[in-house]
GROMACS .gro file of C-alpha atoms in nm:
model
  398
    1UNK     CA    1  -1.296  -1.973  -2.650
    2UNK     CA    2  -1.109  -1.758  -2.391
    3UNK     CA    3  -1.334  -1.622  -2.105
    4UNK     CA    4  -1.379  -1.244  -2.118
    5UNK     CA    5  -1.248  -1.057  -1.835
    6UNK     CA    6  -1.325  -0.686  -1.723
    7UNK     CA    7  -1.035  -0.464  -1.755
    8UNK     CA    8  -0.868  -0.451  -1.416
    9UNK     CA    9  -0.847  -0.181  -1.152
   10UNK     CA   10  -0.542  -0.265  -0.960
   11UNK     CA   11  -0.552  -0.138  -0.596
   12UNK     CA   12  -0.192  -0.205  -0.508
   13UNK     CA   13   0.079  -0.113  -0.736
   14UNK     CA   14   0.419   0.080  -0.674
   15UNK     CA   15   0.590   0.383  -0.816
   16UNK     CA   16   0.989   0.429  -0.834
   17UNK     CA   17   1.027   0.810  -0.777
   18UNK     CA   18   1.186   0.997  -1.079
   19UNK     CA   19   1.532   1.165  -0.990
   20UNK     CA   20   1.374   1.515  -1.058
   21UNK     CA   21   1.088   1.482  -0.787
   22UNK     CA   22   1.212   1.696  -0.519
   23UNK     CA   23   1.420   1.945  -0.741
   24UNK     CA   24   1.104   2.015  -0.912
   25UNK     CA   25   0.842   2.005  -0.643
   26UNK     CA   26   1.009   2.098  -0.332
   27UNK     CA   27   1.000   2.479  -0.272
   28UNK     CA   28   1.343   2.633  -0.366
   29UNK     CA   29   1.408   2.737   0.024
   30UNK     CA   30   1.412   2.358   0.124
   31UNK     CA   31   1.584   2.192  -0.161
   32UNK     CA   32   1.937   2.203  -0.009
   33UNK     CA   33   1.798   2.029   0.297
   34UNK     CA   34   1.573   1.795   0.107
   35UNK     CA   35   1.637   1.442  -0.055
   36UNK     CA   36   1.894   1.447  -0.331
   37UNK     CA   37   1.937   1.174  -0.594
   38UNK     CA   38   2.277   1.002  -0.639
   39UNK     CA   39   2.412   0.724  -0.842
   40UNK     CA   40   2.686   0.539  -0.660
   41UNK     CA   41   2.817   0.187  -0.590
   42UNK     CA   42   2.639  -0.020  -0.341
   43UNK     CA   43   2.784  -0.293  -0.098
   44UNK     CA   44   2.634  -0.614   0.013
   45UNK     CA   45   2.268  -0.596   0.104
   46UNK     CA   46   2.115  -0.830   0.356
   47UNK     CA   47   1.754  -0.875   0.470
   48UNK     CA   48   1.767  -0.986   0.835
   49UNK     CA   49   1.476  -1.019   1.088
   50UNK     CA   50   1.241  -0.845   0.864
   51UNK     CA   51   1.477  -0.537   0.803
   52UNK     CA   52   1.718  -0.442   0.544
   53UNK     CA   53   2.099  -0.387   0.597
   54UNK     CA   54   2.251  -0.161   0.339
   55UNK     CA   55   2.598  -0.009   0.288
   56UNK     CA   56   2.763   0.209   0.017
   57UNK     CA   57   3.076   0.113  -0.148
   58UNK     CA   58   3.237   0.291  -0.429
   59UNK     CA   59   3.372  -0.032  -0.591
   60UNK     CA   60   3.000  -0.201  -0.582
   61UNK     CA   61   2.751  -0.200  -0.886
   62UNK     CA   62   2.608   0.133  -0.976
   63UNK     CA   63   2.292   0.198  -0.813
   64UNK     CA   64   2.034   0.496  -0.779
   65UNK     CA   65   2.007   0.641  -0.417
   66UNK     CA   66   1.828   0.899  -0.234
   67UNK     CA   67   2.058   1.090   0.024
   68UNK     CA   68   1.832   1.278   0.289
   69UNK     CA   69   1.982   1.391   0.630
   70UNK     CA   70   2.146   1.066   0.747
   71UNK     CA   71   1.939   0.840   0.550
   72UNK     CA   72   2.114   0.666   0.227
   73UNK     CA   73   1.813   0.479   0.041
   74UNK     CA   74   1.906   0.260  -0.260
   75UNK     CA   75   1.654   0.108  -0.521
   76UNK     CA   76   1.691  -0.254  -0.532
   77UNK     CA   77   1.605  -0.506  -0.804
   78UNK     CA   78   1.342  -0.687  -0.597
   79UNK     CA   79   1.138  -0.366  -0.608
   80UNK     CA   80   1.175  -0.288  -0.968
   81UNK     CA   81   1.181  -0.639  -1.084
   82UNK     CA   82   0.961  -0.656  -1.383
   83UNK     CA   83   1.157  -0.743  -1.700
   84UNK     CA   84   1.398  -0.949  -1.507
   85UNK     CA   85   1.404  -1.336  -1.489
   86UNK     CA   86   1.284  -1.471  -1.167
   87UNK     CA   87   1.634  -1.581  -1.048
   88UNK     CA   88   1.768  -1.229  -1.140
   89UNK     CA   89   1.509  -1.071  -0.883
   90UNK     CA   90   1.764  -1.021  -0.617
   91UNK     CA   91   1.865  -0.773  -0.343
   92UNK     CA   92   2.133  -0.616  -0.582
   93UNK     CA   93   2.112  -0.236  -0.641
   94UNK     CA   94   1.966  -0.104  -0.957
   95UNK     CA   95   1.967   0.221  -1.158
   96UNK     CA   96   1.658   0.372  -1.321
   97UNK     CA   97   1.836   0.314  -1.655
   98UNK     CA   98   1.819  -0.069  -1.581
   99UNK     CA   99   1.473  -0.053  -1.480
  100UNK     CA  100   1.161  -0.098  -1.710
  101UNK     CA  101   1.073   0.271  -1.777
  102UNK     CA  102   0.710   0.205  -1.661
  103UNK     CA  103   0.864   0.196  -1.309
  104UNK     CA  104   0.912   0.572  -1.301
  105UNK     CA  105   0.776   0.726  -1.608
  106UNK     CA  106   0.387   0.773  -1.618
  107UNK     CA  107   0.348   0.749  -1.998
  108UNK     CA  108   0.531   0.429  -2.001
  109UNK     CA  109   0.327   0.299  -1.700
  110UNK     CA  110  -0.003   0.346  -1.893
  111UNK     CA  111   0.153   0.151  -2.200
  112UNK     CA  112   0.251  -0.143  -1.954
  113UNK     CA  113  -0.102  -0.119  -1.792
  114UNK     CA  114  -0.238  -0.167  -2.150
  115UNK     CA  115  -0.007  -0.467  -2.207
  116UNK     CA  116  -0.142  -0.596  -1.883
  117UNK     CA  117  -0.513  -0.572  -1.926
  118UNK     CA  118  -0.505  -0.299  -1.669
  119UNK     CA  119  -0.734   0.008  -1.684
  120UNK     CA  120  -0.658   0.192  -1.364
  121UNK     CA  121  -0.381   0.164  -1.088
  122UNK     CA  122  -0.325   0.288  -0.734
  123UNK     CA  123   0.042   0.329  -0.659
  124UNK     CA  124   0.221   0.321  -0.337
  125UNK     CA  125   0.540   0.520  -0.265
  126UNK     CA  126   0.899   0.367  -0.255
  127UNK     CA  127   1.148   0.621  -0.121
  128UNK     CA  128   0.892   0.769   0.138
  129UNK     CA  129   0.814   0.414   0.223
  130UNK     CA  130   0.480   0.270   0.230
  131UNK     CA  131   0.304   0.536   0.453
  132UNK     CA  132   0.551   0.808   0.448
  133UNK     CA  133   0.770   0.664   0.746
  134UNK     CA  134   1.082   0.817   0.573
  135UNK     CA  135   0.960   1.173   0.655
  136UNK     CA  136   0.823   1.079   0.988
  137UNK     CA  137   1.161   0.978   1.086
  138UNK     CA  138   1.353   1.282   0.972
  139UNK     CA  139   1.504   1.525   1.207
  140UNK     CA  140   1.394   1.842   1.048
  141UNK     CA  141   1.011   1.835   1.043
  142UNK     CA  142   0.969   2.179   0.867
  143UNK     CA  143   1.140   2.013   0.572
  144UNK     CA  144   0.985   1.676   0.621
  145UNK     CA  145   0.640   1.859   0.600
  146UNK     CA  146   0.753   2.034   0.275
  147UNK     CA  147   0.850   1.691   0.135
  148UNK     CA  148   0.519   1.520   0.216
  149UNK     CA  149   0.346   1.806   0.030
  150UNK     CA  150   0.590   1.804  -0.242
  151UNK     CA  151   0.539   1.430  -0.291
  152UNK     CA  152   0.167   1.460  -0.293
  153UNK     CA  153   0.169   1.743  -0.546
  154UNK     CA  154   0.379   1.535  -0.773
  155UNK     CA  155   0.174   1.233  -0.708
  156UNK     CA  156  -0.149   1.436  -0.805
  157UNK     CA  157  -0.015   1.662  -1.079
  158UNK     CA  158   0.259   1.474  -1.247
  159UNK     CA  159   0.235   1.107  -1.197
  160UNK     CA  160  -0.167   1.094  -1.221
  161UNK     CA  161  -0.211   1.441  -1.393
  162UNK     CA  162  -0.229   1.333  -1.773
  163UNK     CA  163  -0.349   0.980  -1.727
  164UNK     CA  164  -0.719   1.060  -1.772
  165UNK     CA  165  -0.800   0.888  -1.435
  166UNK     CA  166  -0.630   0.583  -1.503
  167UNK     CA  167  -0.338   0.668  -1.255
  168UNK     CA  168  -0.526   0.705  -0.922
  169UNK     CA  169  -0.355   0.938  -0.650
  170UNK     CA  170  -0.271   0.795  -0.331
  171UNK     CA  171  -0.117   1.038  -0.088
  172UNK     CA  172   0.089   1.041   0.229
  173UNK     CA  173   0.049   1.246   0.546
  174UNK     CA  174   0.286   1.388   0.815
  175UNK     CA  175   0.223   1.111   1.061
  176UNK     CA  176   0.393   1.304   1.345
  177UNK     CA  177   0.147   1.574   1.382
  178UNK     CA  178  -0.234   1.496   1.388
  179UNK     CA  179  -0.331   1.836   1.294
  180UNK     CA  180  -0.111   1.855   0.996
  181UNK     CA  181  -0.210   1.519   0.879
  182UNK     CA  182  -0.586   1.632   0.907
  183UNK     CA  183  -0.498   1.956   0.711
  184UNK     CA  184  -0.312   1.748   0.449
  185UNK     CA  185  -0.615   1.510   0.397
  186UNK     CA  186  -0.837   1.809   0.334
  187UNK     CA  187  -0.595   1.965   0.105
  188UNK     CA  188  -0.574   1.662  -0.112
  189UNK     CA  189  -0.935   1.593  -0.105
  190UNK     CA  190  -1.031   1.926  -0.222
  191UNK     CA  191  -0.845   1.826  -0.553
  192UNK     CA  192  -1.022   1.496  -0.576
  193UNK     CA  193  -0.794   1.257  -0.394
  194UNK     CA  194  -0.977   0.996  -0.226
  195UNK     CA  195  -0.695   0.753  -0.093
  196UNK     CA  196  -0.422   0.803   0.180
  197UNK     CA  197  -0.172   0.542   0.301
  198UNK     CA  198  -0.132   0.466   0.661
  199UNK     CA  199   0.057   0.237   0.899
  200UNK     CA  200  -0.101  -0.101   0.962
  201UNK     CA  201   0.047  -0.110   1.311
  202UNK     CA  202   0.145   0.262   1.401
  203UNK     CA  203   0.313   0.152   1.747
  204UNK     CA  204   0.576  -0.009   1.541
  205UNK     CA  205   0.691   0.321   1.412
  206UNK     CA  206   0.693   0.474   1.777
  207UNK     CA  207   0.344   0.633   1.717
  208UNK     CA  208   0.023   0.614   1.931
  209UNK     CA  209  -0.206   0.295   1.871
  210UNK     CA  210  -0.541   0.325   1.708
  211UNK     CA  211  -0.690   0.243   2.053
  212UNK     CA  212  -0.549   0.558   2.221
  213UNK     CA  213  -0.806   0.801   2.051
  214UNK     CA  214  -0.516   1.006   1.914
  215UNK     CA  215  -0.587   0.912   1.537
  216UNK     CA  216  -0.968   0.982   1.571
  217UNK     CA  217  -0.946   1.323   1.392
  218UNK     CA  218  -0.768   1.146   1.112
  219UNK     CA  219  -1.028   0.885   1.095
  220UNK     CA  220  -1.295   1.149   1.117
  221UNK     CA  221  -1.160   1.363   0.827
  222UNK     CA  222  -1.111   1.049   0.606
  223UNK     CA  223  -1.492   0.945   0.680
  224UNK     CA  224  -1.607   1.298   0.613
  225UNK     CA  225  -1.406   1.330   0.274
  226UNK     CA  226  -1.447   0.961   0.154
  227UNK     CA  227  -1.088   0.906   0.179
  228UNK     CA  228  -0.995   0.537   0.199
  229UNK     CA  229  -0.723   0.441   0.447
  230UNK     CA  230  -0.485   0.208   0.269
  231UNK     CA  231  -0.252  -0.010   0.469
  232UNK     CA  232   0.014  -0.194   0.284
  233UNK     CA  233   0.193  -0.496   0.446
  234UNK     CA  234   0.531  -0.358   0.564
  235UNK     CA  235   0.378  -0.012   0.646
  236UNK     CA  236   0.508  -0.067   1.014
  237UNK     CA  237   0.859  -0.077   0.892
  238UNK     CA  238   0.871  -0.450   1.016
  239UNK     CA  239   0.788  -0.774   0.857
  240UNK     CA  240   0.700  -1.069   1.063
  241UNK     CA  241   1.006  -1.279   1.127
  242UNK     CA  242   0.975  -1.608   1.320
  243UNK     CA  243   1.336  -1.613   1.392
  244UNK     CA  244   1.600  -1.336   1.366
  245UNK     CA  245   1.827  -1.539   1.157
  246UNK     CA  246   1.551  -1.688   0.932
  247UNK     CA  247   1.601  -1.655   0.554
  248UNK     CA  248   1.398  -1.367   0.393
  249UNK     CA  249   1.152  -1.649   0.248
  250UNK     CA  250   1.009  -1.679   0.589
  251UNK     CA  251   0.923  -1.314   0.617
  252UNK     CA  252   0.780  -1.329   0.252
  253UNK     CA  253   0.559  -1.631   0.344
  254UNK     CA  254   0.431  -1.465   0.667
  255UNK     CA  255   0.370  -1.115   0.511
  256UNK     CA  256  -0.005  -1.151   0.577
  257UNK     CA  257   0.054  -1.176   0.934
  258UNK     CA  258   0.065  -0.786   0.978
  259UNK     CA  259  -0.251  -0.738   0.790
  260UNK     CA  260  -0.439  -0.993   1.010
  261UNK     CA  261  -0.298  -0.842   1.322
  262UNK     CA  262  -0.394  -0.493   1.200
  263UNK     CA  263  -0.749  -0.605   1.095
  264UNK     CA  264  -0.805  -0.761   1.436
  265UNK     CA  265  -0.686  -0.452   1.610
  266UNK     CA  266  -0.931  -0.242   1.424
  267UNK     CA  267  -1.224  -0.482   1.474
  268UNK     CA  268  -1.169  -0.475   1.849
  269UNK     CA  269  -1.095  -0.089   1.866
  270UNK     CA  270  -1.407   0.064   1.838
  271UNK     CA  271  -1.285   0.284   1.556
  272UNK     CA  272  -1.527   0.120   1.301
  273UNK     CA  273  -1.822   0.171   1.560
  274UNK     CA  274  -1.739   0.533   1.601
  275UNK     CA  275  -1.679   0.602   1.242
  276UNK     CA  276  -1.934   0.372   1.053
  277UNK     CA  277  -1.862   0.530   0.720
  278UNK     CA  278  -1.487   0.503   0.725
  279UNK     CA  279  -1.326   0.266   0.465
  280UNK     CA  280  -1.014   0.056   0.535
  281UNK     CA  281  -0.821  -0.118   0.262
  282UNK     CA  282  -0.545  -0.386   0.339
  283UNK     CA  283  -0.300  -0.390   0.045
  284UNK     CA  284  -0.093  -0.691  -0.058
  285UNK     CA  285  -0.241  -0.897   0.236
  286UNK     CA  286  -0.422  -1.155   0.046
  287UNK     CA  287  -0.744  -1.284   0.181
  288UNK     CA  288  -0.733  -1.661   0.235
  289UNK     CA  289  -0.680  -1.608   0.607
  290UNK     CA  290  -0.997  -1.364   0.661
  291UNK     CA  291  -1.259  -1.635   0.699
  292UNK     CA  292  -1.099  -1.793   1.013
  293UNK     CA  293  -0.976  -1.451   1.140
  294UNK     CA  294  -1.332  -1.332   1.136
  295UNK     CA  295  -1.469  -1.654   1.279
  296UNK     CA  296  -1.207  -1.632   1.571
  297UNK     CA  297  -1.284  -1.264   1.623
  298UNK     CA  298  -1.665  -1.340   1.640
  299UNK     CA  299  -1.603  -1.640   1.882
  300UNK     CA  300  -1.382  -1.416   2.107
  301UNK     CA  301  -1.655  -1.149   2.114
  302UNK     CA  302  -1.934  -1.408   2.193
  303UNK     CA  303  -1.726  -1.610   2.470
  304UNK     CA  304  -1.485  -1.370   2.620
  305UNK     CA  305  -1.608  -1.005   2.550
  306UNK     CA  306  -1.668  -0.929   2.940
  307UNK     CA  307  -1.305  -1.004   3.046
  308UNK     CA  308  -1.175  -0.918   2.699
  309UNK     CA  309  -1.243  -0.557   2.738
  310UNK     CA  310  -1.481  -0.502   2.456
  311UNK     CA  311  -1.828  -0.568   2.591
  312UNK     CA  312  -1.911  -0.199   2.601
  313UNK     CA  313  -1.688  -0.096   2.301
  314UNK     CA  314  -1.800  -0.331   2.020
  315UNK     CA  315  -2.160  -0.371   2.035
  316UNK     CA  316  -2.188  -0.622   1.740
  317UNK     CA  317  -1.991  -0.918   1.622
  318UNK     CA  318  -1.677  -0.786   1.480
  319UNK     CA  319  -1.743  -0.951   1.134
  320UNK     CA  320  -2.033  -0.705   1.109
  321UNK     CA  321  -1.780  -0.414   1.063
  322UNK     CA  322  -1.562  -0.598   0.842
  323UNK     CA  323  -1.839  -0.675   0.583
  324UNK     CA  324  -1.948  -0.314   0.627
  325UNK     CA  325  -1.626  -0.123   0.596
  326UNK     CA  326  -1.311  -0.331   0.520
  327UNK     CA  327  -1.163  -0.416   0.171
  328UNK     CA  328  -0.894  -0.667   0.107
  329UNK     CA  329  -0.710  -0.754  -0.202
  330UNK     CA  330  -0.543  -1.046  -0.378
  331UNK     CA  331  -0.325  -1.139  -0.677
  332UNK     CA  332  -0.238  -1.513  -0.617
  333UNK     CA  333  -0.477  -1.669  -0.360
  334UNK     CA  334  -0.703  -1.960  -0.478
  335UNK     CA  335  -0.793  -2.052  -0.133
  336UNK     CA  336  -0.938  -1.698  -0.090
  337UNK     CA  337  -1.132  -1.723  -0.410
  338UNK     CA  338  -1.277  -2.083  -0.296
  339UNK     CA  339  -1.369  -1.918   0.049
  340UNK     CA  340  -1.530  -1.606  -0.136
  341UNK     CA  341  -1.863  -1.620   0.047
  342UNK     CA  342  -1.689  -1.583   0.384
  343UNK     CA  343  -1.412  -1.340   0.243
  344UNK     CA  344  -1.710  -1.124   0.109
  345UNK     CA  345  -1.799  -1.073  -0.266
  346UNK     CA  346  -1.825  -0.708  -0.197
  347UNK     CA  347  -1.530  -0.695  -0.004
  348UNK     CA  348  -1.228  -0.838  -0.223
  349UNK     CA  349  -1.025  -0.645  -0.489
  350UNK     CA  350  -0.747  -0.735  -0.724
  351UNK     CA  351  -0.394  -0.610  -0.755
  352UNK     CA  352  -0.082  -0.665  -0.995
  353UNK     CA  353   0.176  -0.539  -0.742
  354UNK     CA  354   0.382  -0.381  -1.063
  355UNK     CA  355   0.688  -0.359  -1.050
  356UNK     CA  356   0.770  -0.571  -0.739
  357UNK     CA  357   0.904  -0.940  -0.722
  358UNK     CA  358   0.532  -1.062  -0.671
  359UNK     CA  359   0.401  -0.883  -0.983
  360UNK     CA  360   0.198  -1.090  -1.226
  361UNK     CA  361   0.306  -0.854  -1.511
  362UNK     CA  362   0.275  -0.903  -1.785
  363UNK     CA  363   0.056  -1.226  -1.744
  364UNK     CA  364  -0.193  -1.065  -1.517
  365UNK     CA  365  -0.494  -1.146  -1.741
  366UNK     CA  366  -0.394  -1.514  -1.741
  367UNK     CA  367  -0.344  -1.522  -1.384
  368UNK     CA  368  -0.675  -1.374  -1.297
  369UNK     CA  369  -0.869  -1.593  -1.544
  370UNK     CA  370  -0.719  -1.907  -1.371
  371UNK     CA  371  -0.842  -1.764  -1.036
  372UNK     CA  372  -1.202  -1.672  -1.141
  373UNK     CA  373  -1.276  -1.913  -1.404
  374UNK     CA  374  -1.566  -2.074  -1.216
  375UNK     CA  375  -1.736  -1.757  -1.086
  376UNK     CA  376  -2.026  -1.591  -1.220
  377UNK     CA  377  -1.991  -1.265  -1.443
  378UNK     CA  378  -2.127  -1.049  -1.174
  379UNK     CA  379  -1.880  -1.173  -0.898
  380UNK     CA  380  -1.586  -1.146  -1.159
  381UNK     CA  381  -1.671  -0.790  -1.245
  382UNK     CA  382  -1.682  -0.714  -0.884
  383UNK     CA  383  -1.340  -0.854  -0.806
  384UNK     CA  384  -1.155  -0.716  -1.109
  385UNK     CA  385  -1.291  -0.375  -1.094
  386UNK     CA  386  -1.641  -0.310  -0.935
  387UNK     CA  387  -1.541  -0.323  -0.572
  388UNK     CA  388  -1.225  -0.103  -0.651
  389UNK     CA  389  -1.451   0.162  -0.828
  390UNK     CA  390  -1.691   0.165  -0.527
  391UNK     CA  391  -1.405   0.176  -0.276
  392UNK     CA  392  -1.225   0.477  -0.443
  393UNK     CA  393  -1.508   0.654  -0.577
  394UNK     CA  394  -1.393   0.642  -0.923
  395UNK     CA  395  -1.579   0.763  -1.240
  396UNK     CA  396  -1.464   0.465  -1.473
  397UNK     CA  397  -1.807   0.314  -1.539
  398UNK     CA  398  -2.038   0.621  -1.508
   0.00000   0.00000   0.00000
């Protein structure tokens, strides 16, 4: 008899923005200067040193783009991969008409969630990029701020609005202005939003580091409003690359490195000491690396804290703050499950990564069962939904 599995709450999925988003949600006075959808040919795509190289080509395959200031942003098959065979999940361009409709249509997404044993889903942006870098890099910051707010309004009212709480809003902030970022957190928290996306390594984006104190008002408002800070791999616009000419498979295999670097940064920053109720979530980083990272951090704290600059900054072993305040997530990570006592049975959550190449759709239930088959029912519940419900303050089991 097949083991029962609680319905999943996925803490990391993705949305392909519909073509009407900014025409509908951006105030009229900004629309001419805002992002515009376009279907046009695409040239050869390359992924070199952890970054994409993209060209337009009128003779190339039709592709759906966003055109915004001097940015030309195409949708690619590897980010709208569900429905394609594994060997078809390439860097070729794609139109929304070629995608599975659940990529961009909320009603269709709910149907796909039902097919995939998923009750609720938290979705990261695509065109704005994982933490809104697209708008942070824009020249006209007045329009960029309007775009951030328009995206968040669409996310809350249209993408999540009719889902009965099953689509969980995840908002972005204007990263270039701490005061505006704080105000946007408060604006969204007032309408029930409890999740924001942030860069795993802000300095890679040319922003102040978490050690500088610059972000403290942001962390403070997230703590005060119960807003979880979600950091997706790649939210620093740079994936780890061992060599600049390495094939993209190297970056894919090393993707957890950014999460590991970011978590270590936070553990030694004093941020979690100053904000003891702040919750951090690492998205798509997996978790098998966490036991050693914590062991090493605690060892460095014990042996090297005087010269290491953290003697007066971090009063307890760094793992103390991890277990208290940090969530990880996984979708394929048997080593992490085997190390669950060190990873933390109250710290691990689950994801499906729909509709990316890594997505387990439509076989997520089977993949999950294969991972948790030797665990007790209480732990299975925590991993599949309980920890995510607690992390995000959801009403699903009340």
